[in-house]
Amino acid sequence: MDKILVRGGRRLQGEVEISGSKNAALPILISSLLTAEPCVYEGVPDLADIYTVLKLLAGLGVRVKKDDATGAPGQFTLQADRVAHLEAPYDLVKTMRASFLVLGPLLGRFGAARVSTPGGCAIGARPVNFHLKGLAEMGAEIEILHGYVVAKAKKLRGARIYLDLPSVGATENLIMAAALAEGVSVIENAAHEPEVEDLAAVLNKMGAKVEGAGTDVVKIEGTDQLHGVSHRVIPDRIEAGTFMVAAALTDAEITVRGIRPDHLDAFLLKLKETGAVLSVDRDRVKIAGSGRSVGVDFTTLPYPGFPTDLQAQMMVLMAVSRGTSVITETIFENRFMHAQELIRMGADIRLEGNRAIIKGVGGLSGAPVMATDLRASVSLVLAGLVAEGRTEISRVYHLDRGYEHIERKLSALGADIQRIKG
Ligand code: UD1
């Protein structure tokens, strides 16, 4: 298994281009199942999770073509005109939970699906009950057999669905199912995330009638048939935020390019509170560190609140800031796995249930550490950038799931980082 070696203490400088959003691309690639016509997607990041979903779709019978010849990086054409299997196997769903999103489109278009349940994961139980309840309300018959969700429905029908929590995945699964259902569906307490809006934009280009994506209430008027689409996925707001934390941590001056700053409002406000100097433009943010940041309190919340996917990164900044900060995690029950590793690097962090109390220390020291999930692993890379000496991060396959060419991008900014092939 590969490792990442970081030698801390370099001050970063320069510009970094942000990739397409992983969390937007995954459901969008899956939405190709809703039509027999070709769908062309641009800005798809080069990541392990993307290849997992493409493998899953190819296994169902979707024709997948990487459009290298066009010269456009990250362009794929998918065509679901020969779907032969309606099954998502355990080995793919367990490695990437977003695979579960094939359930809605398969059921909507083909009337049947057999999709493995995802099981638990490092950051919490993460059930799929809202997905299943919503589909049952649309008329699907659902059973759980041998670890698989076995679902069928001659024709899904529109329904009024209330989500107990604004789940991103459930909102996306249900919007895709409702696009080919008979009649009107209304999802209340829907997730507002920009990735949901991007999916709705794709579906509308395919001829669906989705209104209100990005708000509490999403209304979908079902249609009989959808057609092909060409779409560029939105930039990755979490990758953008990660590089901004890297800048604040190393007292750097960095321009983070090719982004949508409006997707990062809550995060940018918090970063400003720490003392970072930000200059925000239409598609870029220039960020300058403040010497030494000030600790701030924050709570992770559904969008437009502070994203849980940037909590671990921000914890590293708090660990070396002045004063004490309190982080409250409200989205996932077990998302402080990085704290133990940061403590090994000299951070002063106390965990109390879903709260982390962090007393800023003067500096961190490099150590061998272990990545436990995607965002935790990048937080260890960030910690390595400011730590004195060597930080060796193992289990970096987590990192490869969600950060495109991270060593290359950080090296170009002046970091001392390398991958040791395992
Ligand atoms: C998505 C993102 C992930 C992000 C998360 C929250 C993708 C591929 N992943 O994950 O990076 O951290 O949103 O912003 O887009 N829940 C239930 N029952 C359900 C569904 C969810 O109880 O049926 C709970 C979850 O356990 C969690 C909360 O709802 O506590 C939010 O989860 P959800 O928004 O569904 O996250 P994902 O879509 O899995």
Short mmCIF file of C-alpha atoms and ligand atoms in Angstrom, two decimals:
data_model
loop_
_atom_site.label_atom_id
_atom_site.label_comp_id
_atom_site.label_asym_id
_atom_site.label_seq_id
_atom_site.Cartn_x
_atom_site.Cartn_y
_atom_site.Cartn_z
CA MET A 1 0.00 0.00 0.00
CA ASP A 2 1.24 3.48 -0.89
CA LYS A 3 2.28 6.00 1.74
CA ILE A 4 2.61 9.76 1.62
CA LEU A 5 5.65 11.39 3.09
CA VAL A 6 5.48 15.07 4.03
CA ARG A 7 8.33 17.18 5.41
CA GLY A 8 6.83 20.18 7.12
CA GLY A 9 7.81 23.79 7.35
CA ARG A 10 7.57 25.00 3.75
CA ARG A 11 5.60 28.17 3.06
CA LEU A 12 3.28 27.52 0.12
CA GLN A 13 2.86 29.97 -2.70
CA GLY A 14 1.23 30.14 -6.12
CA GLU A 15 -2.01 29.16 -7.82
CA VAL A 16 -3.95 25.91 -7.79
CA GLU A 17 -6.71 24.82 -10.17
CA ILE A 18 -9.57 22.97 -8.50
CA SER A 19 -10.97 19.80 -10.09
CA GLY A 20 -14.57 18.88 -10.83
CA SER A 21 -16.65 17.89 -7.83
CA LYS A 22 -16.51 14.22 -6.87
CA ASN A 23 -19.81 14.38 -5.03
CA ALA A 24 -21.53 16.06 -7.97
CA ALA A 25 -19.97 13.76 -10.58
CA LEU A 26 -20.97 10.49 -8.88
CA PRO A 27 -24.79 10.95 -9.02
CA ILE A 28 -24.50 12.65 -12.41
CA LEU A 29 -22.67 9.65 -13.93
CA ILE A 30 -25.33 7.41 -12.39
CA SER A 31 -28.12 9.52 -13.91
CA SER A 32 -27.00 8.24 -17.35
CA LEU A 33 -29.02 5.12 -16.44
CA LEU A 34 -32.19 7.16 -16.99
CA THR A 35 -31.84 7.30 -20.79
CA ALA A 36 -30.78 5.13 -23.73
CA GLU A 37 -29.17 8.14 -25.41
CA PRO A 38 -25.50 9.13 -25.03
CA CYS A 39 -24.59 11.45 -22.16
CA VAL A 40 -21.38 13.49 -22.26
CA TYR A 41 -19.86 14.74 -19.04
CA GLU A 42 -16.92 17.09 -18.66
CA GLY A 43 -14.84 17.96 -15.63
CA VAL A 44 -15.08 14.47 -14.16
CA PRO A 45 -12.19 14.18 -11.70
CA ASP A 46 -9.58 11.43 -12.00
CA LEU A 47 -10.33 9.62 -8.73
CA ALA A 48 -10.71 6.10 -7.38
CA ASP A 49 -14.38 6.71 -6.48
CA ILE A 50 -15.13 7.76 -10.07
CA TYR A 51 -13.56 4.54 -11.41
CA THR A 52 -15.59 2.53 -8.89
CA VAL A 53 -18.84 4.01 -10.15
CA LEU A 54 -17.79 3.59 -13.80
CA LYS A 55 -16.98 -0.07 -13.08
CA LEU A 56 -20.38 -0.49 -11.49
CA LEU A 57 -22.15 1.16 -14.44
CA ALA A 58 -20.15 -0.91 -16.95
CA GLY A 59 -21.16 -4.03 -15.02
CA LEU A 60 -24.81 -3.08 -15.46
CA GLY A 61 -24.24 -2.82 -19.22
CA VAL A 62 -23.64 0.92 -19.62
CA ARG A 63 -21.14 1.69 -22.37
CA VAL A 64 -18.41 3.88 -20.89
CA LYS A 65 -15.99 5.79 -23.08
CA LYS A 66 -13.22 8.07 -21.88
CA ASP A 67 -12.99 10.81 -24.49
CA ASP A 68 -9.20 11.18 -24.45
CA ALA A 69 -9.11 12.16 -28.10
CA THR A 70 -10.99 15.41 -27.49
CA GLY A 71 -8.12 16.63 -25.34
CA ALA A 72 -10.63 17.74 -22.72
CA PRO A 73 -9.47 16.25 -19.43
CA GLY A 74 -12.10 14.32 -17.55
CA GLN A 75 -14.56 13.89 -20.40
CA PHE A 76 -16.62 10.72 -20.53
CA THR A 77 -19.47 9.53 -22.71
CA LEU A 78 -21.89 7.06 -21.14
CA GLN A 79 -24.70 5.27 -22.92
CA ALA A 80 -27.17 3.04 -21.13
CA ASP A 81 -28.82 1.52 -24.21
CA ARG A 82 -27.87 -2.08 -23.41
CA VAL A 83 -28.46 -2.40 -19.70
CA ALA A 84 -28.47 -6.13 -19.06
CA HIS A 85 -28.09 -6.56 -15.29
CA LEU A 86 -30.01 -4.74 -12.63
CA GLU A 87 -27.68 -5.52 -9.78
CA ALA A 88 -25.11 -3.53 -7.78
CA PRO A 89 -22.83 -6.02 -6.02
CA TYR A 90 -21.62 -5.83 -2.42
CA ASP A 91 -17.92 -5.41 -3.25
CA LEU A 92 -18.59 -2.16 -5.13
CA VAL A 93 -21.26 -0.71 -2.81
CA LYS A 94 -19.17 -1.39 0.28
CA THR A 95 -16.14 0.42 -1.14
CA MET A 96 -18.22 3.39 -2.16
CA ARG A 97 -21.60 4.13 -0.66
CA ALA A 98 -22.67 6.44 -3.49
CA SER A 99 -23.10 3.24 -5.56
CA PHE A 100 -26.39 2.86 -3.72
CA LEU A 101 -27.71 5.73 -5.87
CA VAL A 102 -28.28 3.33 -8.79
CA LEU A 103 -31.37 2.06 -6.98
CA GLY A 104 -33.67 4.99 -7.86
CA PRO A 105 -32.78 5.23 -11.57
CA LEU A 106 -32.85 1.44 -12.13
CA LEU A 107 -36.24 1.20 -10.50
CA GLY A 108 -37.54 4.26 -12.36
CA ARG A 109 -36.47 3.07 -15.80
CA PHE A 110 -36.46 -0.73 -15.59
CA GLY A 111 -38.92 -1.42 -12.78
CA ALA A 112 -36.55 -3.63 -10.78
CA ALA A 113 -33.19 -3.53 -9.00
CA ARG A 114 -31.06 -5.57 -6.64
CA VAL A 115 -28.60 -3.35 -4.81
CA SER A 116 -26.37 -4.34 -1.93
CA THR A 117 -26.96 -2.44 1.31
CA PRO A 118 -23.86 -0.39 2.06
CA GLY A 119 -23.23 -1.46 5.66
CA GLY A 120 -21.49 0.77 8.19
CA CYS A 121 -18.50 2.94 7.52
CA ALA A 122 -15.67 4.59 9.43
CA ILE A 123 -17.59 7.80 10.15
CA GLY A 124 -20.85 6.29 11.39
CA ALA A 125 -23.74 3.92 10.75
CA ARG A 126 -25.02 5.80 7.67
CA PRO A 127 -28.29 3.95 7.08
CA VAL A 128 -30.33 4.14 3.85
CA ASN A 129 -33.79 4.07 5.45
CA PHE A 130 -34.83 7.44 3.95
CA HIS A 131 -34.02 6.23 0.44
CA LEU A 132 -36.11 3.10 0.97
CA LYS A 133 -39.02 4.84 2.67
CA GLY A 134 -39.26 7.37 -0.17
CA LEU A 135 -39.20 4.69 -2.87
CA ALA A 136 -41.83 2.67 -0.99
CA GLU A 137 -44.03 5.77 -0.92
CA MET A 138 -43.64 5.92 -4.69
CA GLY A 139 -45.08 2.41 -4.88
CA ALA A 140 -41.95 0.23 -4.90
CA GLU A 141 -42.10 -3.18 -3.22
CA ILE A 142 -38.93 -3.51 -1.20
CA GLU A 143 -37.39 -6.45 0.62
CA ILE A 144 -33.99 -6.94 2.20
CA LEU A 145 -32.67 -10.37 1.30
CA HIS A 146 -29.15 -11.70 1.90
CA GLY A 147 -27.79 -8.19 2.42
CA TYR A 148 -29.38 -6.86 -0.76
CA VAL A 149 -32.25 -4.44 -1.29
CA VAL A 150 -34.53 -6.18 -3.76
CA ALA A 151 -36.98 -3.69 -5.20
CA LYS A 152 -39.60 -3.74 -7.90
CA ALA A 153 -42.33 -1.50 -9.23
CA LYS A 154 -44.24 -1.83 -12.48
CA LYS A 155 -44.31 1.94 -12.65
CA LEU A 156 -43.31 4.28 -9.86
CA ARG A 157 -45.93 6.90 -9.07
CA GLY A 158 -45.45 10.42 -7.81
CA ALA A 159 -45.66 10.86 -4.03
CA ARG A 160 -45.25 13.44 -1.29
CA ILE A 161 -42.14 12.49 0.68
CA TYR A 162 -40.85 14.05 3.88
CA LEU A 163 -37.21 13.38 4.79
CA ASP A 164 -36.55 13.26 8.55
CA LEU A 165 -33.10 14.70 7.83
CA PRO A 166 -32.06 16.56 4.68
CA SER A 167 -30.03 13.61 3.36
CA VAL A 168 -28.01 14.41 0.24
CA GLY A 169 -28.02 10.84 -1.07
CA ALA A 170 -31.72 10.22 -0.37
CA THR A 171 -32.66 13.49 -2.09
CA GLU A 172 -30.61 12.52 -5.16
CA ASN A 173 -31.86 8.94 -5.31
CA LEU A 174 -35.48 10.03 -5.03
CA ILE A 175 -35.20 12.88 -7.56
CA MET A 176 -33.79 10.39 -10.12
CA ALA A 177 -36.53 7.85 -9.39
CA ALA A 178 -39.25 10.51 -9.57
CA ALA A 179 -38.00 11.82 -12.94
CA LEU A 180 -39.47 8.75 -14.68
CA ALA A 181 -42.43 8.18 -12.34
CA GLU A 182 -46.06 8.76 -13.23
CA GLY A 183 -47.29 12.06 -11.80
CA VAL A 184 -45.82 14.64 -9.48
CA SER A 185 -43.48 13.98 -6.56
CA VAL A 186 -42.66 16.46 -3.84
CA ILE A 187 -39.66 15.96 -1.55
CA GLU A 188 -39.90 18.01 1.62
CA ASN A 189 -36.95 18.79 3.88
CA ALA A 190 -34.75 18.01 0.87
CA ALA A 191 -30.97 18.55 0.97
CA HIS A 192 -29.88 21.97 -0.37
CA GLU A 193 -26.33 21.00 -1.36
CA PRO A 194 -24.96 22.45 -4.63
CA GLU A 195 -24.36 18.84 -5.80
CA VAL A 196 -28.14 18.23 -5.63
CA GLU A 197 -28.69 21.37 -7.71
CA ASP A 198 -26.13 20.22 -10.28
CA LEU A 199 -27.86 16.86 -10.61
CA ALA A 200 -31.21 18.61 -11.08
CA ALA A 201 -29.65 20.82 -13.77
CA VAL A 202 -28.48 17.69 -15.63
CA LEU A 203 -31.89 16.04 -15.34
CA ASN A 204 -33.64 19.17 -16.60
CA LYS A 205 -31.29 19.25 -19.61
CA MET A 206 -32.37 15.62 -20.22
CA GLY A 207 -36.00 16.74 -20.37
CA ALA A 208 -37.02 16.18 -16.74
CA LYS A 209 -39.09 18.71 -14.84
CA VAL A 210 -37.36 19.31 -11.53
CA GLU A 211 -38.13 22.53 -9.65
CA GLY A 212 -36.82 23.87 -6.36
CA ALA A 213 -33.50 21.98 -6.20
CA GLY A 214 -31.30 23.86 -3.74
CA THR A 215 -34.29 24.63 -1.49
CA ASP A 216 -36.30 22.69 1.14
CA VAL A 217 -38.94 21.53 -1.29
CA VAL A 218 -38.13 19.85 -4.58
CA LYS A 219 -40.96 19.14 -7.00
CA ILE A 220 -40.54 16.62 -9.79
CA GLU A 221 -43.07 16.10 -12.55
CA GLY A 222 -42.45 12.65 -13.98
CA THR A 223 -41.98 12.14 -17.72
CA ASP A 224 -42.04 8.99 -19.88
CA GLN A 225 -38.66 9.39 -21.45
CA LEU A 226 -35.47 11.34 -20.99
CA HIS A 227 -32.82 12.08 -23.57
CA GLY A 228 -29.05 12.56 -23.80
CA VAL A 229 -27.18 15.46 -22.28
CA SER A 230 -23.90 17.32 -22.30
CA HIS A 231 -22.79 18.81 -19.01
CA ARG A 232 -19.75 20.08 -17.11
CA VAL A 233 -19.79 19.24 -13.41
CA ILE A 234 -19.39 22.00 -10.84
CA PRO A 235 -16.02 22.55 -9.14
CA ASP A 236 -15.21 20.64 -5.96
CA ARG A 237 -15.97 22.98 -3.05
CA ILE A 238 -14.37 20.60 -0.54
CA GLU A 239 -11.09 20.38 -2.45
CA ALA A 240 -11.14 24.20 -2.73
CA GLY A 241 -11.67 24.56 1.02
CA THR A 242 -8.88 22.08 1.72
CA PHE A 243 -6.34 24.14 -0.23
CA MET A 244 -7.50 27.28 1.53
CA VAL A 245 -6.84 25.64 4.90
CA ALA A 246 -3.39 24.64 3.61
CA ALA A 247 -2.73 28.32 2.84
CA ALA A 248 -3.92 29.53 6.25
CA LEU A 249 -1.85 26.86 7.99
CA THR A 250 1.42 27.59 6.25
CA ASP A 251 1.00 31.35 6.30
CA ALA A 252 0.97 31.22 2.53
CA GLU A 253 -0.39 33.31 -0.25
CA ILE A 254 -2.34 31.09 -2.62
CA THR A 255 -4.92 31.66 -5.32
CA VAL A 256 -7.48 28.87 -5.54
CA ARG A 257 -8.86 28.97 -9.08
CA GLY A 258 -11.78 27.58 -11.05
CA ILE A 259 -14.19 27.51 -8.12
CA ARG A 260 -17.63 28.74 -7.10
CA PRO A 261 -16.96 30.88 -3.98
CA ASP A 262 -20.73 31.17 -3.42
CA HIS A 263 -20.74 27.42 -2.62
CA LEU A 264 -18.35 28.08 0.27
CA ASP A 265 -20.00 31.00 2.09
CA ALA A 266 -20.14 29.53 5.63
CA PHE A 267 -16.61 28.17 5.35
CA LEU A 268 -15.16 31.44 3.99
CA LEU A 269 -16.76 33.42 6.83
CA LYS A 270 -15.19 31.09 9.42
CA LEU A 271 -11.83 31.23 7.71
CA LYS A 272 -11.97 35.04 7.81
CA GLU A 273 -12.75 34.86 11.54
CA THR A 274 -9.49 32.94 12.05
CA GLY A 275 -7.65 35.97 10.68
CA ALA A 276 -6.98 34.82 7.11
CA VAL A 277 -7.14 37.59 4.53
CA LEU A 278 -9.39 36.65 1.62
CA SER A 279 -9.95 38.33 -1.67
CA VAL A 280 -12.96 36.79 -3.37
CA ASP A 281 -13.58 37.02 -7.10
CA ARG A 282 -16.16 35.38 -9.39
CA ASP A 283 -14.26 32.11 -9.86
CA ARG A 284 -11.29 32.36 -7.50
CA VAL A 285 -10.25 33.19 -3.97
CA LYS A 286 -6.87 34.59 -3.05
CA ILE A 287 -5.99 33.74 0.49
CA ALA A 288 -3.15 34.97 2.68
CA GLY A 289 -2.35 33.51 6.08
CA SER A 290 -2.33 35.82 9.08
CA GLY A 291 0.89 34.78 10.84
CA ARG A 292 -0.89 32.83 13.51
CA SER A 293 -4.64 32.13 13.27
CA VAL A 294 -7.15 32.61 16.04
CA GLY A 295 -9.21 29.64 17.21
CA VAL A 296 -12.94 29.81 16.32
CA ASP A 297 -15.93 27.69 17.29
CA PHE A 298 -18.11 26.08 14.64
CA THR A 299 -20.81 23.48 14.15
CA THR A 300 -21.17 21.28 11.08
CA LEU A 301 -24.61 21.55 9.50
CA PRO A 302 -26.41 20.68 6.29
CA TYR A 303 -25.77 23.17 3.47
CA PRO A 304 -25.60 26.18 3.59
CA GLY A 305 -24.08 25.53 7.04
CA PHE A 306 -20.44 24.63 7.66
CA PRO A 307 -19.75 21.38 5.71
CA THR A 308 -18.89 18.25 7.68
CA ASP A 309 -16.49 17.39 4.82
CA LEU A 310 -14.27 20.35 5.86
CA GLN A 311 -14.39 19.69 9.61
CA ALA A 312 -11.23 17.56 9.82
CA GLN A 313 -9.18 20.04 7.79
CA MET A 314 -10.34 22.96 9.91
CA MET A 315 -9.50 21.01 13.09
CA VAL A 316 -5.83 21.01 12.02
CA LEU A 317 -5.91 24.79 11.71
CA MET A 318 -7.55 25.07 15.14
CA ALA A 319 -4.85 22.78 16.59
CA VAL A 320 -2.15 25.35 15.82
CA SER A 321 -4.21 28.53 16.34
CA ARG A 322 -4.20 30.87 19.34
CA GLY A 323 -6.79 30.12 22.02
CA THR A 324 -9.36 27.37 22.46
CA SER A 325 -11.97 26.34 19.93
CA VAL A 326 -14.94 24.02 20.08
CA ILE A 327 -16.06 22.00 17.06
CA THR A 328 -19.50 20.40 17.17
CA GLU A 329 -20.17 17.65 14.61
CA THR A 330 -23.88 17.16 13.99
CA ILE A 331 -23.96 15.22 10.70
CA PHE A 332 -22.05 12.01 11.46
CA GLU A 333 -21.71 10.37 14.87
CA ASN A 334 -18.13 9.16 14.59
CA ARG A 335 -16.28 11.74 12.61
CA PHE A 336 -13.38 12.61 14.90
CA MET A 337 -11.09 9.69 14.02
CA HIS A 338 -8.41 12.16 12.88
CA ALA A 339 -8.27 13.70 16.38
CA GLN A 340 -6.36 10.72 17.83
CA GLU A 341 -3.76 10.94 15.07
CA LEU A 342 -3.42 14.71 15.50
CA ILE A 343 -2.88 14.17 19.24
CA ARG A 344 0.01 11.86 18.31
CA MET A 345 1.48 14.81 16.44
CA GLY A 346 1.26 17.00 19.55
CA ALA A 347 -2.22 18.55 19.24
CA ASP A 348 -4.20 19.22 22.43
CA ILE A 349 -7.68 17.89 21.66
CA ARG A 350 -10.31 16.59 24.07
CA LEU A 351 -13.34 14.75 22.74
CA GLU A 352 -16.69 14.96 24.53
CA GLY A 353 -19.34 13.12 22.53
CA ASN A 354 -19.91 15.09 19.35
CA ARG A 355 -17.74 17.99 20.52
CA ALA A 356 -14.00 18.46 20.16
CA ILE A 357 -12.32 21.00 22.40
CA ILE A 358 -9.05 22.11 20.91
CA LYS A 359 -6.42 24.15 22.70
CA GLY A 360 -4.06 25.67 20.19
CA VAL A 361 -0.42 24.63 20.57
CA GLY A 362 2.68 26.38 19.22
CA GLY A 363 3.41 23.65 16.68
CA LEU A 364 3.01 19.99 15.71
CA SER A 365 5.71 17.39 15.28
CA GLY A 366 5.85 14.87 12.46
CA ALA A 367 4.95 11.23 13.19
CA PRO A 368 3.84 8.09 11.41
CA VAL A 369 0.02 8.35 11.21
CA MET A 370 -2.79 6.39 9.65
CA ALA A 371 -5.64 7.61 7.46
CA THR A 372 -9.07 6.31 8.46
CA ASP A 373 -11.38 7.98 5.96
CA LEU A 374 -11.22 10.41 3.09
CA ARG A 375 -11.36 13.75 4.87
CA ALA A 376 -9.41 12.49 7.89
CA SER A 377 -6.60 11.46 5.58
CA VAL A 378 -6.28 14.87 3.98
CA SER A 379 -6.26 16.48 7.43
CA LEU A 380 -3.13 14.44 8.21
CA VAL A 381 -1.47 15.70 5.02
CA LEU A 382 -2.31 19.25 6.11
CA ALA A 383 -0.92 18.58 9.59
CA GLY A 384 2.26 17.25 7.96
CA LEU A 385 2.70 20.55 6.09
CA VAL A 386 3.06 22.49 9.35
CA ALA A 387 4.63 19.82 11.53
CA GLU A 388 8.31 19.88 12.29
CA GLY A 389 10.09 16.93 10.64
CA ARG A 390 8.64 13.95 8.76
CA THR A 391 5.04 12.82 8.70
CA GLU A 392 4.40 9.48 7.06
CA ILE A 393 0.75 8.80 6.28
CA SER A 394 -0.29 5.22 5.62
CA ARG A 395 -3.54 3.88 4.10
CA VAL A 396 -3.61 6.70 1.58
CA TYR A 397 -6.08 4.84 -0.61
CA HIS A 398 -8.64 6.89 1.30
CA LEU A 399 -7.00 10.04 -0.03
CA ASP A 400 -7.01 8.73 -3.60
CA ARG A 401 -10.78 8.31 -3.41
CA GLY A 402 -11.34 12.05 -3.31
CA TYR A 403 -8.32 14.24 -4.08
CA GLU A 404 -7.15 14.47 -7.66
CA HIS A 405 -3.33 14.55 -7.96
CA ILE A 406 -2.92 15.99 -4.48
CA GLU A 407 0.84 15.48 -4.21
CA ARG A 408 1.36 17.07 -7.60
CA LYS A 409 -0.82 20.06 -6.71
CA LEU A 410 0.79 20.59 -3.31
CA SER A 411 4.32 20.13 -4.73
CA ALA A 412 3.60 22.78 -7.37
CA LEU A 413 2.74 25.14 -4.50
CA GLY A 414 6.11 24.40 -2.89
CA ALA A 415 5.26 21.63 -0.41
CA ASP A 416 7.77 18.87 0.28
CA ILE A 417 5.52 15.87 -0.33
CA GLN A 418 6.05 12.57 -2.06
CA ARG A 419 4.32 9.26 -2.55
CA ILE A 420 6.15 6.12 -1.56
CA LYS A 421 4.87 3.27 -3.67
CA GLY A 422 3.95 0.27 -1.54
C1 UD1 B 1 -23.04 12.98 1.19
C2 UD1 B 1 -21.64 13.18 0.71
C3 UD1 B 1 -20.66 13.18 1.90
C4 UD1 B 1 -21.09 14.21 2.93
C5 UD1 B 1 -22.55 14.01 3.32
C6 UD1 B 1 -23.07 15.11 4.23
C7 UD1 B 1 -21.67 12.17 -1.48
C8 UD1 B 1 -21.21 11.07 -2.35
N1 UD1 B 1 -21.29 12.11 -0.20
O1 UD1 B 1 -23.10 11.69 1.82
O2 UD1 B 1 -19.35 13.50 1.40
O3 UD1 B 1 -20.28 14.09 4.09
O4 UD1 B 1 -23.38 14.01 2.14
O5 UD1 B 1 -22.91 16.34 3.65
O6 UD1 B 1 -22.30 13.12 -1.92
N2 UD1 B 1 -29.13 9.32 7.03
C9 UD1 B 1 -30.06 8.48 7.60
N3 UD1 B 1 -30.81 7.70 6.76
C10 UD1 B 1 -30.68 7.75 5.41
C11 UD1 B 1 -29.73 8.62 4.84
C12 UD1 B 1 -28.96 9.40 5.68
O7 UD1 B 1 -30.20 8.41 8.82
O8 UD1 B 1 -31.40 7.03 4.71
C13 UD1 B 1 -28.27 10.16 7.92
C14 UD1 B 1 -26.78 9.83 7.82
O9 UD1 B 1 -26.44 8.74 8.64
C15 UD1 B 1 -26.15 11.13 8.26
C16 UD1 B 1 -27.13 12.18 7.70
O10 UD1 B 1 -28.35 11.50 7.46
O11 UD1 B 1 -26.13 11.20 9.66
C17 UD1 B 1 -26.68 12.86 6.43
O12 UD1 B 1 -26.27 11.88 5.50
P1 UD1 B 1 -26.42 12.09 3.93
O13 UD1 B 1 -26.70 13.53 3.66
O14 UD1 B 1 -27.35 11.08 3.38
O15 UD1 B 1 -24.94 11.76 3.44
P2 UD1 B 1 -24.53 11.01 2.11
O16 UD1 B 1 -25.45 11.34 1.01
O17 UD1 B 1 -24.26 9.57 2.42
#
